[in-house]
Short mmCIF file of C-alpha atoms in Angstrom, two decimals:
data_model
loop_
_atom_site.label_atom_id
_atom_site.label_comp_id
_atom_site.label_asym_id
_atom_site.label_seq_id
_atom_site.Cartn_x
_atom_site.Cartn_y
_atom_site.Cartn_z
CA UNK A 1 144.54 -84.05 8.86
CA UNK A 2 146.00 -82.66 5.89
CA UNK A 3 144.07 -81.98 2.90
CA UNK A 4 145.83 -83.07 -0.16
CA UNK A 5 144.36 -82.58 -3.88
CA UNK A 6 146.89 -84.15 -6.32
CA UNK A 7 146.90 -84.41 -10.13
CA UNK A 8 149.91 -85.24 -11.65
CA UNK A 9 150.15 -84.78 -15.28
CA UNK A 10 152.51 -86.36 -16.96
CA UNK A 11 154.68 -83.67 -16.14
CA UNK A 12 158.14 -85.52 -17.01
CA UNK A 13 158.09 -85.66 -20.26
CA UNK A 14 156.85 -81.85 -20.71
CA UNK A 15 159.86 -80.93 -19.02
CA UNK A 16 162.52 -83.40 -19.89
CA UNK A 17 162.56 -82.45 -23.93
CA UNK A 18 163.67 -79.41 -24.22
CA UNK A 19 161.81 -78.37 -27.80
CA UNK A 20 158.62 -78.12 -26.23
CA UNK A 21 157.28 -74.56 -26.42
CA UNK A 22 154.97 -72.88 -23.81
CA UNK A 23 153.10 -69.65 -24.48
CA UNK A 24 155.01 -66.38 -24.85
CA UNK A 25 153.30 -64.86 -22.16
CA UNK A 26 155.63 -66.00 -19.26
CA UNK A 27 158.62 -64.90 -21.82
CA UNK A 28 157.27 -61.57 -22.52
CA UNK A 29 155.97 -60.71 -19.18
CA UNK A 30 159.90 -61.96 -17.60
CA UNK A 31 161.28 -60.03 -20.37
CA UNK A 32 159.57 -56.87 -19.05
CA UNK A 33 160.52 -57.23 -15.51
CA UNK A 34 164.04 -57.13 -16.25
CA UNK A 35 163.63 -54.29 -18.28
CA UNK A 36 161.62 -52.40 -15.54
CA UNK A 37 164.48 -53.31 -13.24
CA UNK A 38 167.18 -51.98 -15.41
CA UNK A 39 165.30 -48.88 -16.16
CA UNK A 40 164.93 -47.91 -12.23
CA UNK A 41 168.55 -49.44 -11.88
CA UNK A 42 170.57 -47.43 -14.57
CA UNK A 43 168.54 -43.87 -14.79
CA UNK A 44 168.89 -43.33 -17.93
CA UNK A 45 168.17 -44.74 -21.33
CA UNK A 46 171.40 -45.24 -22.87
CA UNK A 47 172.87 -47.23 -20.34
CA UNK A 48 169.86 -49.52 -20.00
CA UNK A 49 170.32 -49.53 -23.81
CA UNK A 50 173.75 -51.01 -23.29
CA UNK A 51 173.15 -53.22 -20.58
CA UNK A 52 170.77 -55.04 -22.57
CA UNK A 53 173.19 -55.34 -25.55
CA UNK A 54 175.46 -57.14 -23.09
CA UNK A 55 173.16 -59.35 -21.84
CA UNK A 56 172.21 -60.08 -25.11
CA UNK A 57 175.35 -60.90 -26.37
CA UNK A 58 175.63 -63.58 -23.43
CA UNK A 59 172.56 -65.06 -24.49
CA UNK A 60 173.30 -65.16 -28.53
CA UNK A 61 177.31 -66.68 -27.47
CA UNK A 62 175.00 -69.85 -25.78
CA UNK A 63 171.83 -69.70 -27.99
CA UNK A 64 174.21 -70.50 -31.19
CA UNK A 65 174.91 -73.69 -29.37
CA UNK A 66 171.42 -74.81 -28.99
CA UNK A 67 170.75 -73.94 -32.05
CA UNK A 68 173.30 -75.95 -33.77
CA UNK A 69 172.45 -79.11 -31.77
CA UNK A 70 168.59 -78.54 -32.45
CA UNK A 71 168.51 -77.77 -36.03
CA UNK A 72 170.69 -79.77 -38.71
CA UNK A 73 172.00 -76.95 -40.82
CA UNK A 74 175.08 -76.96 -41.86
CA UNK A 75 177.43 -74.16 -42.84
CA UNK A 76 175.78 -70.88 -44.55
CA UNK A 77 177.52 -70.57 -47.72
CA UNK A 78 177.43 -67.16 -47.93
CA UNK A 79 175.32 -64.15 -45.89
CA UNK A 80 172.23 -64.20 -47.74
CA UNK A 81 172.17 -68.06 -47.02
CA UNK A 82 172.66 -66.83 -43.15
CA UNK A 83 169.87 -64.78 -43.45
CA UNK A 84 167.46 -67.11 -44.49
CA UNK A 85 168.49 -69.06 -41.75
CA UNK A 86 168.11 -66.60 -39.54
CA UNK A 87 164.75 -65.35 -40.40
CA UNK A 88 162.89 -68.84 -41.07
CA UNK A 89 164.47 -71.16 -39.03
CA UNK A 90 165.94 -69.10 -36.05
CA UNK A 91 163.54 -66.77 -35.25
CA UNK A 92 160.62 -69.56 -35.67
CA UNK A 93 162.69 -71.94 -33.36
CA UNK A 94 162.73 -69.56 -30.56
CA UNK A 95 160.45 -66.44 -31.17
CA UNK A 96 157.57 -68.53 -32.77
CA UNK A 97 157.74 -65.65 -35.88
CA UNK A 98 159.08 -65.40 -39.24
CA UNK A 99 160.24 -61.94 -40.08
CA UNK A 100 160.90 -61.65 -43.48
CA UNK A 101 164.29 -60.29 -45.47
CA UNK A 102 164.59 -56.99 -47.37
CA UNK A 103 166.36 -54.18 -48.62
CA UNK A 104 169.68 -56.18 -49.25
CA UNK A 105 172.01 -53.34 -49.85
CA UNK A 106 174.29 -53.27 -53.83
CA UNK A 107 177.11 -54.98 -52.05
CA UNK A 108 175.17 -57.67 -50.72
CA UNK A 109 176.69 -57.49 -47.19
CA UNK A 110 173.51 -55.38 -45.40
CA UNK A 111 169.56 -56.29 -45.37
CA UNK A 112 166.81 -55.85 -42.93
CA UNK A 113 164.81 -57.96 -41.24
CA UNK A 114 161.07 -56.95 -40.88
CA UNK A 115 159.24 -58.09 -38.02
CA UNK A 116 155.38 -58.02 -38.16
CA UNK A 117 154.98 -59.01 -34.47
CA UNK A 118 157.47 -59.24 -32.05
CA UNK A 119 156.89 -61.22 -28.83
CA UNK A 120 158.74 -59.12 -26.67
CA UNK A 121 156.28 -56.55 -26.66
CA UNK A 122 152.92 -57.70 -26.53
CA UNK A 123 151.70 -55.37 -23.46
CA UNK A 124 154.24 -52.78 -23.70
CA UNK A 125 153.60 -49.10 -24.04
CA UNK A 126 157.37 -46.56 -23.59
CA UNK A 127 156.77 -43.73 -21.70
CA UNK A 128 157.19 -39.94 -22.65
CA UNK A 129 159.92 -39.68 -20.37
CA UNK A 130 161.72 -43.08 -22.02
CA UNK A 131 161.52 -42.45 -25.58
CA UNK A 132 164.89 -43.15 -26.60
CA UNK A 133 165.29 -46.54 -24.95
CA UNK A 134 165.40 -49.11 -27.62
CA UNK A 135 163.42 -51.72 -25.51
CA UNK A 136 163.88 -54.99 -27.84
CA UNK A 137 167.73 -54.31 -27.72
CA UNK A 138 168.24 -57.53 -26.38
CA UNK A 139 167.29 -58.84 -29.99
CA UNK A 140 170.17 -57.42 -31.49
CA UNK A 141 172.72 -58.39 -28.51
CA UNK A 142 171.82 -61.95 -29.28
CA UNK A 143 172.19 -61.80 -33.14
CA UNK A 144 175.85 -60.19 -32.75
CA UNK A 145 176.64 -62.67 -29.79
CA UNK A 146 175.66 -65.54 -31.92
CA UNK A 147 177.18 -65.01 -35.24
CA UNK A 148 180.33 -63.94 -33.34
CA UNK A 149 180.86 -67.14 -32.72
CA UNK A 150 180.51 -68.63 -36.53
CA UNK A 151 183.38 -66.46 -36.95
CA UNK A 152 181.02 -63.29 -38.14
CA UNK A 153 181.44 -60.21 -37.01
CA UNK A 154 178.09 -57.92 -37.53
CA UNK A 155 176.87 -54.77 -37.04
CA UNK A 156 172.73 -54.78 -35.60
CA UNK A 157 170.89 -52.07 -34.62
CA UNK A 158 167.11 -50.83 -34.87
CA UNK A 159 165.91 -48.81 -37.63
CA UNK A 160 162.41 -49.25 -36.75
CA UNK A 161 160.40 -49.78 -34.00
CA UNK A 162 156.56 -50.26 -33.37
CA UNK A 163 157.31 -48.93 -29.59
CA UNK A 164 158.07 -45.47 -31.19
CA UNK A 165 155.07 -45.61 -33.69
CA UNK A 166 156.25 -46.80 -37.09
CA UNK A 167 154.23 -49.79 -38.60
CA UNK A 168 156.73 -52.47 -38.38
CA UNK A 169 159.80 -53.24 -36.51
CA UNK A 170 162.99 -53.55 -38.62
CA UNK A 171 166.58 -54.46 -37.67
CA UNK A 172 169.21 -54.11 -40.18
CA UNK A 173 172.22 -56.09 -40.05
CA UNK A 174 175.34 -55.24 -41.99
CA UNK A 175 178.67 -57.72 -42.45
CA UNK A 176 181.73 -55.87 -41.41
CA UNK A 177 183.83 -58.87 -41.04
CA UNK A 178 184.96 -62.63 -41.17
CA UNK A 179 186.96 -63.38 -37.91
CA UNK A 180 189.77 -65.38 -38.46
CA UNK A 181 190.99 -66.14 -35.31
CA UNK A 182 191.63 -69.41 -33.89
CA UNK A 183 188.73 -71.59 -31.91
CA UNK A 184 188.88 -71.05 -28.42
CA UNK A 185 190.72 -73.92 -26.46
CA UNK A 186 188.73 -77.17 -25.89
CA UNK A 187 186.64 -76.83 -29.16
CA UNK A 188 188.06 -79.74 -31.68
CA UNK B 1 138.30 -52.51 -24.52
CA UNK B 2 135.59 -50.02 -25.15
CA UNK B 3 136.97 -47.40 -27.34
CA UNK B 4 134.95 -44.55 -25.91
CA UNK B 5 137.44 -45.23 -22.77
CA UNK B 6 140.59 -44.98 -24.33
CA UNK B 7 139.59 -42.64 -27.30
CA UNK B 8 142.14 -43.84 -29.63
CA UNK B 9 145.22 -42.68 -27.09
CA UNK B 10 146.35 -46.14 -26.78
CA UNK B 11 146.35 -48.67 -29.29
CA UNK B 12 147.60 -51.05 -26.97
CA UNK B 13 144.16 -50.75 -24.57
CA UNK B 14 142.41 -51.95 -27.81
CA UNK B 15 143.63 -55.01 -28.64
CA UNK B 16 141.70 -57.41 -27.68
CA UNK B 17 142.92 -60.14 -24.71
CA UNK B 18 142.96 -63.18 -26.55
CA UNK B 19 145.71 -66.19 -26.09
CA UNK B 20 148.90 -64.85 -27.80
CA UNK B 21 149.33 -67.23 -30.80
CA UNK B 22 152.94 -67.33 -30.74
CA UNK B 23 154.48 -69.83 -28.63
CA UNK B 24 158.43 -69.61 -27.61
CA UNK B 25 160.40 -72.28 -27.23
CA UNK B 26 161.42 -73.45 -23.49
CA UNK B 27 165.25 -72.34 -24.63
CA UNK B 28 164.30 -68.62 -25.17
CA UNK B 29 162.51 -68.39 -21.94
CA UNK B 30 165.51 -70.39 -20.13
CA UNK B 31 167.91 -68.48 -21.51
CA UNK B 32 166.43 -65.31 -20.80
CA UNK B 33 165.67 -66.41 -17.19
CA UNK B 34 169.41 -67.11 -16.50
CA UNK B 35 170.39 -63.57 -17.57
CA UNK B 36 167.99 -62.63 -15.56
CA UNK B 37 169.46 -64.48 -12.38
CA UNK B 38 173.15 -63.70 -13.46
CA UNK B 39 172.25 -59.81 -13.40
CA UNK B 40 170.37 -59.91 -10.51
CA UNK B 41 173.35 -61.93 -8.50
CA UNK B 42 175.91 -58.82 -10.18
CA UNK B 43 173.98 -56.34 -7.90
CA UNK B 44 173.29 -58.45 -4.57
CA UNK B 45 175.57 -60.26 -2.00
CA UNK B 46 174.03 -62.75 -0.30
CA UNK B 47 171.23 -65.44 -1.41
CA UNK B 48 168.43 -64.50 0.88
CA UNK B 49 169.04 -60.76 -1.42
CA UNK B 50 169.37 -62.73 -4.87
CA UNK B 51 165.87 -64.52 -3.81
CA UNK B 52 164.49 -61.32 -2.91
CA UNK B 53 165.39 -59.97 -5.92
CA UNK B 54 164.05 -62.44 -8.39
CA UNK B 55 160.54 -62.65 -6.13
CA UNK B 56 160.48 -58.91 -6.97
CA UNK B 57 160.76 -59.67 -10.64
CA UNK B 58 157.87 -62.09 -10.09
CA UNK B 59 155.66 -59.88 -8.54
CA UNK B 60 156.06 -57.39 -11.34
CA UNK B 61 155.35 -60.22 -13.74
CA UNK B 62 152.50 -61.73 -11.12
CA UNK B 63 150.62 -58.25 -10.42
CA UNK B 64 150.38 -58.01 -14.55
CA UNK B 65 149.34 -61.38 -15.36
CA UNK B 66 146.48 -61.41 -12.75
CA UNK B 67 144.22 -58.99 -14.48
CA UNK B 68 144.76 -61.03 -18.02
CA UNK B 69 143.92 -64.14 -16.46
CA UNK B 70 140.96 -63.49 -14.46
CA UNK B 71 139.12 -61.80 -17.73
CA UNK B 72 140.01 -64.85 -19.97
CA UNK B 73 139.55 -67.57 -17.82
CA UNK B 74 136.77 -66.79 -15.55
CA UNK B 75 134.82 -64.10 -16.98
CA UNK B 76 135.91 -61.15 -14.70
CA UNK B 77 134.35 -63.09 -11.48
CA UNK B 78 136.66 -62.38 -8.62
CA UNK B 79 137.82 -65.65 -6.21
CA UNK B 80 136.62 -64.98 -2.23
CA UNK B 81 137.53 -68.35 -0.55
CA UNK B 82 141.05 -69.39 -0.27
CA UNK B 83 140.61 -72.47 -1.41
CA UNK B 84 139.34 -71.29 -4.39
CA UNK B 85 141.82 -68.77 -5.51
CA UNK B 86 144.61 -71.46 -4.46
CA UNK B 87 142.64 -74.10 -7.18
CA UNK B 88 142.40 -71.01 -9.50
CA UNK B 89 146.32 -70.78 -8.67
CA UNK B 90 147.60 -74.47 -9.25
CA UNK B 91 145.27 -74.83 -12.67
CA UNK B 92 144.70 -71.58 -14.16
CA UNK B 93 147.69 -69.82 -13.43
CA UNK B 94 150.15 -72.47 -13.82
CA UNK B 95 148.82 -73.63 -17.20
CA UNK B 96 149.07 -70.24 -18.50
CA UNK B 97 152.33 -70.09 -17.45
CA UNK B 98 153.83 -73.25 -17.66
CA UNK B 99 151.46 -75.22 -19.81
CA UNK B 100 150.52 -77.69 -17.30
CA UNK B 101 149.08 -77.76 -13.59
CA UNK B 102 151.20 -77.51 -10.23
CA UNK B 103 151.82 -81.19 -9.12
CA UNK B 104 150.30 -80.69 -5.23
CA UNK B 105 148.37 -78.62 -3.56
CA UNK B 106 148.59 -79.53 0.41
CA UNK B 107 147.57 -77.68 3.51
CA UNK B 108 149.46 -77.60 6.60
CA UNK B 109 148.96 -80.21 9.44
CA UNK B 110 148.94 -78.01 12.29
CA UNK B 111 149.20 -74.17 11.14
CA UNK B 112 145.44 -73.88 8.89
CA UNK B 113 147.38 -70.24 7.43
CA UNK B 114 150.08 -72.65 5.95
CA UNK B 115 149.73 -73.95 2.16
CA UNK B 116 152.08 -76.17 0.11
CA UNK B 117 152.39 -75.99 -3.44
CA UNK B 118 154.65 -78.71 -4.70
CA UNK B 119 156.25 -79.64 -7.98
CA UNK B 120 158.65 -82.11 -8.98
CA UNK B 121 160.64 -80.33 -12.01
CA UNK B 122 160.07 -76.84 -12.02
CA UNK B 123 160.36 -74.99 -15.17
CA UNK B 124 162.74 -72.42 -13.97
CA UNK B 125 165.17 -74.36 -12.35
CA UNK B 126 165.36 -76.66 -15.09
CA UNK B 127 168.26 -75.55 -16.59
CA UNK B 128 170.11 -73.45 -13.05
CA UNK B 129 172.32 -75.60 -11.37
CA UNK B 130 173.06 -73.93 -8.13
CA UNK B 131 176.77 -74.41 -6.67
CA UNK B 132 177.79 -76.14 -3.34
CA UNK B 133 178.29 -72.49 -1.73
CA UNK B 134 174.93 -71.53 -2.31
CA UNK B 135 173.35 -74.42 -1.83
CA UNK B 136 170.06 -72.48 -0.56
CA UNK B 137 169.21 -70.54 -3.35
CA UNK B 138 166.28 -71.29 -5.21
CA UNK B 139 165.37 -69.54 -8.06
CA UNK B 140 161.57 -70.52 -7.91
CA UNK B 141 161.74 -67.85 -5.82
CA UNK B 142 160.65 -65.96 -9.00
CA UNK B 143 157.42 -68.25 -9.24
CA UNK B 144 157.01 -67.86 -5.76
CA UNK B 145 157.18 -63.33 -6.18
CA UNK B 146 154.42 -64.35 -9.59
CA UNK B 147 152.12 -66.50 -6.98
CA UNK B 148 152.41 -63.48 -3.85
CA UNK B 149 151.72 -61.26 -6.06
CA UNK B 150 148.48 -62.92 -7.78
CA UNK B 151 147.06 -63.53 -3.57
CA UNK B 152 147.83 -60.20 -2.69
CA UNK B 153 146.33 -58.09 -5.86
CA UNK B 154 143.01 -60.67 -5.46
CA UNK B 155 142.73 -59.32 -1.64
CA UNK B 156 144.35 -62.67 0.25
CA UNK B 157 147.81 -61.15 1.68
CA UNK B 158 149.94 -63.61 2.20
CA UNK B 159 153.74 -64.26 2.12
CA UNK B 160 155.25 -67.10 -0.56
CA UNK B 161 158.60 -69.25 0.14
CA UNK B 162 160.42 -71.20 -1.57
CA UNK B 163 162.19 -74.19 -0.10
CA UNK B 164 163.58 -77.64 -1.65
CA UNK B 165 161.82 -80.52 -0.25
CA UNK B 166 160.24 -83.33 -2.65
CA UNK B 167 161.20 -80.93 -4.92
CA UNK B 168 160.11 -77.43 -5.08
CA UNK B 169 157.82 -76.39 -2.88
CA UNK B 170 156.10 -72.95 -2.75
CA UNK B 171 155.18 -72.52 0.76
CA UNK B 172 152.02 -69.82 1.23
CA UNK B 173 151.34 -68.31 4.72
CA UNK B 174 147.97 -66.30 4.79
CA UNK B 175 147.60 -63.60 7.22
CA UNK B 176 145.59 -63.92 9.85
CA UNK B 177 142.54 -62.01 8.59
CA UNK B 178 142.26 -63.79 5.46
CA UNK B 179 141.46 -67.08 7.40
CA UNK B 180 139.53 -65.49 9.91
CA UNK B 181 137.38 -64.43 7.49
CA UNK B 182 137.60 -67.70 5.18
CA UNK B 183 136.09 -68.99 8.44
CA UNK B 184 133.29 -66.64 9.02
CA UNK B 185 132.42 -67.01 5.19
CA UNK B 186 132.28 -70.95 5.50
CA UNK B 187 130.13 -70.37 8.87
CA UNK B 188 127.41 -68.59 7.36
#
């Protein structure tokens, strides 16, 4: 009595390797649930700002390790090898873009990335009453998380953003530090 | 868009609805997903609340997909059988999201308001593992908030739950009215 109409694709191995990519729209659209959530769970912008820097951070600490196992680079020689790596091969692994690398301060130990597109905010429009919520913040959570755990502490924050009108958005990432502290127990 | 509508306010109403080109890899969308869980399960204390929180996230991300879907795919024509919009469900929707169709689509034996959709793997619980305590929880329950909220926004109310059996299984109960009036359609 029961009307069955059944098409199985070949649904195993779509799931079962995990460098398959599926359209951003899922992503982005998830993306801006949670940040709808956090906005009518924190009232106001700054703490929404840093809850998403935290949650950030939790993603970079476990997307360095994926990253590692899916792509054979080895170690970055030196910051402006790290971000090369970060801009070609890191943000085209997971974001699909390739924001290019500018402005590399005298020193050598600050540069921005430029980001034509960004993913995260393909339907989004901020409010009047949000405009200081920095609504890809999670972007910069992840790139601290993750190079916190090469033993590089950096500084990330947004200089521009295409939310708030300018052209492009632009995150600028400065060295502060080499940590030199021992691996946590269990690694080696 | 017609620009004559939006007059220039908002660049965003202009662009025009095409496939997003980018495509982000199944780690960025896992990733985020489990933040998303883990900060939903900080605010909630029981599993029937986490699931009711993460099918709240879906319906945000359900009640915005809806509108992009039905333009692309079918041309603005609105679905008015149920069997229709629950095809429209397990090949449209699902291949938008997940990039391949729902594995089943079953009715009920003895309740005709009851639907099953069923899939082997799902992409969001690919990479949870749920612990012995809270053995119940399923977080398709965000899949299931998506699929409510595309019934409900296309005029077929009906409530979506998620349960493990062969898998996942989104189980979709119709009101009353919606088959009584599925029937009267098919008598005429």
């Amino acid at each position: 009595m029961s009307r069955q109409s059944n098409r199985t694709t070949d649904s195993k191995k779509m799931v079962g390797d995990s460098s398959r990519i599926n359209n951003s729209e899922l992503f982005t659209l998830t993306y801006g649930a949670l940040v709808t959530q956090l906005c009518k769970d924190y009232e106001n912008d700054e703490e929404v700002n840093k809850q998403l820097d935290k949650m950030g951070y939790n993603i970079g600490v476990r997307l360095i390790e994926d990253f590692l196992a899916r792509s054979s680079i080895g170690r970055c020689q030196d910051f402006r090898e790290t971000a090369d790596v970060i801009a070609k091969v890191a943000f085209k692994m997971y974001l699909g873009i390739t924001p290019s690398v500018t402005n590399w301060s005298p020193a050598g130990d600050e540069f921005s990335l430029i980001l034509e597109s960004n993913p995260l905010v393909d339907f989004v429009e901020l409010p009047d009453n949000h405009s200081t919520l920095i609504y890809s913040n999670l972007l910069c959570g992840i790139l601290r998380g993750a190079l916190e755990m090469v033993q590089m502490a950096v500084d990330v924050r947004f200089v521009q953003d295409t939310l708030r009108g300018d052209n492009v958005t632009e995150i600028r990432m400065k060295f502060i530090k080499r940590i030199e502290e021992n691996l946590p127990a269990g690694d080696e | 868009m017609e620009t004559r509508f939006t007059k220039g306010k908002s660049a965003l109403l202009e662009r025009p609805l095409t496939r997003p080109k980018t495509e982000v890899s199944v780690s960025a969308f896992a990733l985020l997903f489990s933040e998303v869980v883990q900060y939903c399960q900080s605010r909630v204390y029981s599993v029937t609340e986490l699931q009711a929180r993460l099918a709240e996230m879906g319906q945000r991300v359900g009640a915005s997909l809806l509108d992009v879907l039905v333009l692309r795919e079918k041309n603005g024509k609105r679905e008015t059988k149920v069997l229709n919009i629950l095809l429209f469900i397990k090949v449209s929707v699902w291949r938008s999201l997940f990039g391949k169709e729902a594995d089943k689509l079953e009715q009920a034996n003895d309740d005709d308001k009851i639907y099953y959709i069923i899939e082997k793997e799902s992409l969001v619980n690919t990479y949870i593992s749920v612990p012995k305590e809270n053995s119940t929880l399923n977080c398709a329950a965000f899949t299931g908030g998506i699929i409510e909220a595309i019934l409900t926004h296309s005029g077929f109310p009906a409530k979506v739950t998620v349960h493990w059996h062969k898998g996942t299984t989104l189980m979709i109960k119709f009101d009353e009215a919606v088959i009584a009036r599925d029937k009267a359609l098919e008598g005429r």
